[in-house]
Coordinates of N, CA and C in Angstrom, one line a residue:
M1 N -44.8 79.3 46.6 CA -44.2 79.2 45.2 C -42.7 79.1 45.3
I2 N -42.1 78.4 44.4 CA -40.7 78.3 44.4 C -40.2 79.4 43.5
V3 N -39.4 80.3 44.1 CA -39.0 81.5 43.3 C -38.1 81.2 42.1
P4 N -37.1 80.2 42.2 CA -36.4 79.9 41.0 C -37.2 79.4 39.8
L5 N -38.3 78.6 40.1 CA -39.2 78.2 39.1 C -39.9 79.3 38.5
A6 N -40.4 80.3 39.3 CA -41.1 81.5 38.8 C -40.2 82.3 38.0
L7 N -38.9 82.5 38.4 CA -38.0 83.2 37.6 C -37.7 82.6 36.3
L8 N -37.7 81.2 36.3 CA -37.5 80.5 35.0 C -38.7 80.7 34.1
V9 N -39.9 80.8 34.6 CA -41.1 81.1 33.8 C -40.9 82.5 33.2
V10 N -40.6 83.4 34.0 CA -40.4 84.8 33.5 C -39.4 84.9 32.5
A11 N -38.2 84.2 32.7 CA -37.1 84.2 31.7 C -37.6 83.6 30.4
G12 N -38.3 82.5 30.5 CA -38.9 81.9 29.3 C -39.8 82.8 28.5
C13 N -40.6 83.5 29.3 CA -41.6 84.5 28.6 C -40.8 85.6 28.0
V14 N -39.8 86.1 28.6 CA -39.0 87.2 28.1 C -38.3 86.8 26.8
V15 N -37.8 85.6 26.8 CA -37.1 85.1 25.6 C -38.1 84.9 24.5
L16 N -39.3 84.3 24.8 CA -40.3 84.1 23.8 C -40.8 85.5 23.3
A17 N -41.0 86.5 24.2 CA -41.4 87.8 23.7 C -40.4 88.5 22.8
G18 N -39.1 88.3 23.2 CA -38.0 88.9 22.4 C -38.0 88.3 21.0
W19 N -38.2 86.9 21.0 CA -38.2 86.2 19.7 C -39.4 86.7 18.8
A20 N -40.5 86.8 19.5 CA -41.7 87.3 18.7 C -41.5 88.7 18.3
G21 N -40.9 89.5 19.2 CA -40.7 90.9 18.8 C -39.7 91.1 17.6
W22 N -38.8 90.2 17.5 CA -37.8 90.2 16.4 C -38.6 89.8 15.1
F23 N -39.6 88.9 15.2 CA -40.4 88.6 14.0 C -41.3 89.7 13.7
V24 N -41.8 90.5 14.7 CA -42.6 91.6 14.4 C -41.8 92.7 13.6
A25 N -40.6 92.9 14.1 CA -39.8 93.9 13.4 C -39.4 93.5 12.0
R26 N -39.3 92.2 11.8 CA -39.0 91.7 10.4 C -40.2 91.5 9.6
D27 N -41.4 91.7 10.1 CA -42.6 91.6 9.4 C -42.9 90.1 9.0
R28 N -42.7 89.2 10.0 CA -42.8 87.8 9.7 C -43.8 87.2 10.6
A29 N -44.4 86.1 10.1 CA -45.4 85.4 10.9 C -44.7 84.4 11.9
V30 N -45.5 84.0 12.9 CA -45.0 83.0 13.8 C -44.6 81.7 13.1
V31 N -43.5 81.1 13.5 CA -43.1 79.8 13.0 C -43.4 78.7 14.0
L32 N -43.4 77.5 13.6 CA -43.7 76.4 14.5 C -42.7 76.3 15.7
R33 N -41.5 76.6 15.5 CA -40.5 76.6 16.6 C -40.9 77.5 17.7
Q34 N -41.5 78.7 17.4 CA -41.9 79.6 18.4 C -43.1 79.0 19.2
L35 N -43.9 78.3 18.5 CA -45.0 77.6 19.3 C -44.5 76.5 20.2
W36 N -43.5 75.8 19.7 CA -42.9 74.8 20.6 C -42.2 75.5 21.8
G37 N -41.6 76.7 21.6 CA -41.1 77.5 22.7 C -42.2 77.9 23.7
A38 N -43.4 78.2 23.2 CA -44.5 78.6 24.0 C -45.0 77.3 24.8
S39 N -44.9 76.2 24.2 CA -45.3 74.9 24.9 C -44.3 74.6 26.0
V40 N -43.1 74.9 25.9 CA -42.1 74.7 26.9 C -42.5 75.6 28.1
V41 N -42.8 76.9 27.9 CA -43.2 77.8 28.9 C -44.5 77.3 29.6
E42 N -45.4 76.8 28.8 CA -46.7 76.2 29.3 C -46.4 75.0 30.2
G43 N -45.4 74.2 29.8 CA -45.1 73.1 30.7 C -44.6 73.5 32.0
L44 N -43.8 74.6 32.0 CA -43.3 75.2 33.3 C -44.4 75.7 34.1
L45 N -45.4 76.3 33.4 CA -46.6 76.8 34.2 C -47.4 75.7 34.8
V46 N -47.5 74.5 34.1 CA -48.2 73.4 34.6 C -47.5 72.8 35.8
L47 N -46.1 72.7 35.7 CA -45.3 72.3 36.8 C -45.5 73.2 38.0
Q48 N -45.5 74.5 37.8 CA -45.6 75.5 38.8 C -47.0 75.3 39.5
A49 N -48.0 75.1 38.7 CA -49.4 74.9 39.3 C -49.4 73.7 40.2
V50 N -48.8 72.6 39.8 CA -48.7 71.4 40.6 C -48.0 71.7 41.9
V51 N -46.8 72.4 41.8 CA -46.0 72.7 43.0 C -46.8 73.7 43.9
A52 N -47.5 74.7 43.4 CA -48.3 75.6 44.2 C -49.4 74.9 44.9
G53 N -50.0 73.9 44.2 CA -51.1 73.1 44.8 C -50.6 72.3 45.9
V54 N -49.5 71.7 45.8 CA -48.9 70.9 46.9 C -48.5 71.8 48.1
L55 N -47.9 73.0 47.8 CA -47.6 73.9 48.8 C -48.8 74.5 49.5
A56 N -49.9 74.7 48.8 CA -51.1 75.2 49.4 C -51.8 74.2 50.3
V57 N -51.7 72.9 49.9 CA -52.3 71.9 50.7 C -51.5 71.7 52.0
T58 N -50.2 71.8 51.9 CA -49.3 71.6 53.1 C -49.3 72.9 54.0
G59 N -50.0 73.9 53.7 CA -50.2 75.0 54.6 C -49.2 76.1 54.5
S60 N -48.6 76.3 53.3 CA -47.7 77.4 53.1 C -48.5 78.7 53.2
P61 N -47.8 79.9 52.9 CA -48.5 81.1 53.2 C -50.0 81.2 52.9
D62 N -50.7 81.8 53.9 CA -52.1 81.9 53.7 C -52.4 83.0 52.7
V63 N -52.9 82.6 51.5 CA -53.2 83.6 50.5 C -54.7 83.4 50.1
D64 N -55.3 84.5 49.5 CA -56.6 84.4 49.0 C -56.7 83.4 47.9
A65 N -57.3 82.3 48.1 CA -57.3 81.2 47.2 C -58.0 81.5 45.9
A66 N -59.1 82.3 45.9 CA -59.7 82.6 44.6 C -58.8 83.5 43.8
L67 N -58.2 84.5 44.4 CA -57.3 85.4 43.6 C -56.1 84.6 43.1
F68 N -55.5 83.8 43.9 CA -54.3 83.1 43.5 C -54.6 82.1 42.4
W69 N -55.6 81.3 42.6 CA -55.9 80.3 41.5 C -56.5 80.9 40.3
G70 N -57.1 82.1 40.4 CA -57.6 82.8 39.3 C -56.4 83.2 38.4
Y71 N -55.3 83.7 39.0 CA -54.1 84.0 38.3 C -53.5 82.8 37.6
V72 N -53.5 81.7 38.4 CA -52.9 80.5 37.9 C -53.6 80.0 36.7
V73 N -54.9 80.0 36.7 CA -55.8 79.5 35.6 C -55.6 80.4 34.4
T74 N -55.6 81.7 34.7 CA -55.5 82.7 33.6 C -54.2 82.5 32.9
Q75 N -53.1 82.3 33.7 CA -51.8 82.1 33.1 C -51.8 80.8 32.2
A76 N -52.5 79.8 32.7 CA -52.5 78.5 32.0 C -53.2 78.6 30.6
I77 N -54.2 79.5 30.5 CA -54.9 79.6 29.2 C -54.4 80.6 28.2
V78 N -53.6 81.6 28.7 CA -53.2 82.7 27.8 C -52.4 82.2 26.6
L79 N -51.3 81.4 26.9 CA -50.4 81.0 25.8 C -51.1 80.0 24.9
P80 N -51.9 79.0 25.3 CA -52.5 78.2 24.3 C -53.5 78.9 23.4
L81 N -54.3 79.9 24.0 CA -55.2 80.7 23.2 C -54.4 81.5 22.2
A82 N -53.3 82.1 22.6 CA -52.5 82.9 21.7 C -51.8 82.1 20.7
A83 N -51.4 80.8 21.0 CA -50.8 80.0 20.0 C -51.8 79.5 19.0
A84 N -53.0 79.3 19.4 CA -54.1 78.9 18.4 C -54.4 80.1 17.5
W85 N -54.4 81.3 18.1 CA -54.7 82.5 17.3 C -53.5 82.7 16.3
A86 N -52.3 82.6 16.8 CA -51.1 82.8 16.0 C -51.0 81.8 14.8
F87 N -51.4 80.6 15.1 CA -51.4 79.5 14.1 C -52.4 79.8 13.0
A88 N -53.6 80.3 13.4 CA -54.6 80.6 12.5 C -54.3 81.9 11.7
E89 N -53.7 82.8 12.3 CA -53.4 84.1 11.6 C -52.0 84.0 11.0
R90 N -51.9 83.9 9.7 CA -50.5 83.7 9.1 C -49.9 85.0 8.6
T91 N -50.0 86.1 9.4 CA -49.4 87.3 9.0 C -48.5 87.8 10.1
R92 N -48.0 89.0 10.0 CA -47.1 89.6 11.0 C -47.9 89.7 12.4
W93 N -49.2 89.8 12.3 CA -50.0 90.0 13.5 C -49.9 88.7 14.4
S94 N -49.6 87.6 13.9 CA -49.5 86.4 14.7 C -48.3 86.6 15.7
S95 N -47.2 87.2 15.2 CA -46.1 87.5 16.1 C -46.5 88.5 17.1
V96 N -47.3 89.5 16.8 CA -47.7 90.5 17.8 C -48.6 89.8 18.9
V97 N -49.4 88.9 18.5 CA -50.3 88.1 19.4 C -49.4 87.3 20.4
L98 N -48.4 86.6 19.9 CA -47.5 85.9 20.7 C -46.7 86.8 21.6
L99 N -46.2 87.9 21.1 CA -45.5 88.9 21.9 C -46.3 89.4 23.1
V100 N -47.5 89.8 22.8 CA -48.4 90.3 23.9 C -48.7 89.2 24.9
A101 N -49.0 88.0 24.4 CA -49.3 86.9 25.3 C -48.1 86.5 26.2
A102 N -46.9 86.5 25.7 CA -45.7 86.2 26.5 C -45.5 87.3 27.6
L103 N -45.7 88.5 27.2 CA -45.5 89.6 28.2 C -46.6 89.6 29.2
T104 N -47.8 89.2 28.8 CA -48.9 89.0 29.8 C -48.6 88.0 30.8
V105 N -48.1 86.8 30.4 CA -47.8 85.7 31.3 C -46.7 86.1 32.2
A106 N -45.7 86.8 31.7 CA -44.6 87.3 32.6 C -45.1 88.2 33.7
F107 N -46.0 89.2 33.3 CA -46.6 90.1 34.3 C -47.5 89.3 35.3
L108 N -48.3 88.4 34.8 CA -49.1 87.5 35.8 C -48.2 86.8 36.7
E109 N -47.1 86.3 36.2 CA -46.1 85.6 37.1 C -45.6 86.5 38.2
Y110 N -45.3 87.7 37.8 CA -44.8 88.7 38.8 C -45.9 88.9 39.9
R111 N -47.1 89.1 39.4 CA -48.3 89.3 40.4 C -48.5 88.1 41.3
L112 N -48.3 86.9 40.7 CA -48.4 85.7 41.5 C -47.4 85.7 42.7
L113 N -46.1 86.1 42.3 CA -45.1 86.2 43.4 C -45.5 87.2 44.4
Q114 N -46.1 88.3 44.0 CA -46.6 89.3 45.0 C -47.7 88.7 45.9
I115 N -48.6 88.0 45.3 CA -49.7 87.5 46.0 C -49.2 86.4 47.0
W116 N -48.3 85.6 46.6 CA -47.7 84.6 47.4 C -46.9 85.2 48.6
G117 N -46.4 86.3 48.3 CA -45.6 87.0 49.4 C -44.1 86.8 49.2
S118 N -43.7 86.4 48.0 CA -42.2 86.1 47.7 C -41.5 87.4 47.3
V119 N -42.3 88.4 46.9 CA -41.6 89.6 46.4 C -42.0 90.8 47.3

């Protein structure tokens, strides 16, 4: 995995979580701009999955494939599911859902770096 790309994903998740946390504190629902922010993070996750796939094929560090790709797939589905839930739930809890999802993806990213051997 490319560490700067992973750190960019974590930074995007932290910013998104902070933004959602601000909305939770103000008792507001998720707005469309936050969902666009989540889609940017999702785009970074897709890019990272492609890069990881190329690195895995070229023989980069030997990792447990099932564990690694399980984390990659889980990361890829967390934000879209949270975005759909937040879009359907038009209360303050939509911001809580987005906050938890962003923090979850950041944690999964850290675990991916550990699995890959970069941390």
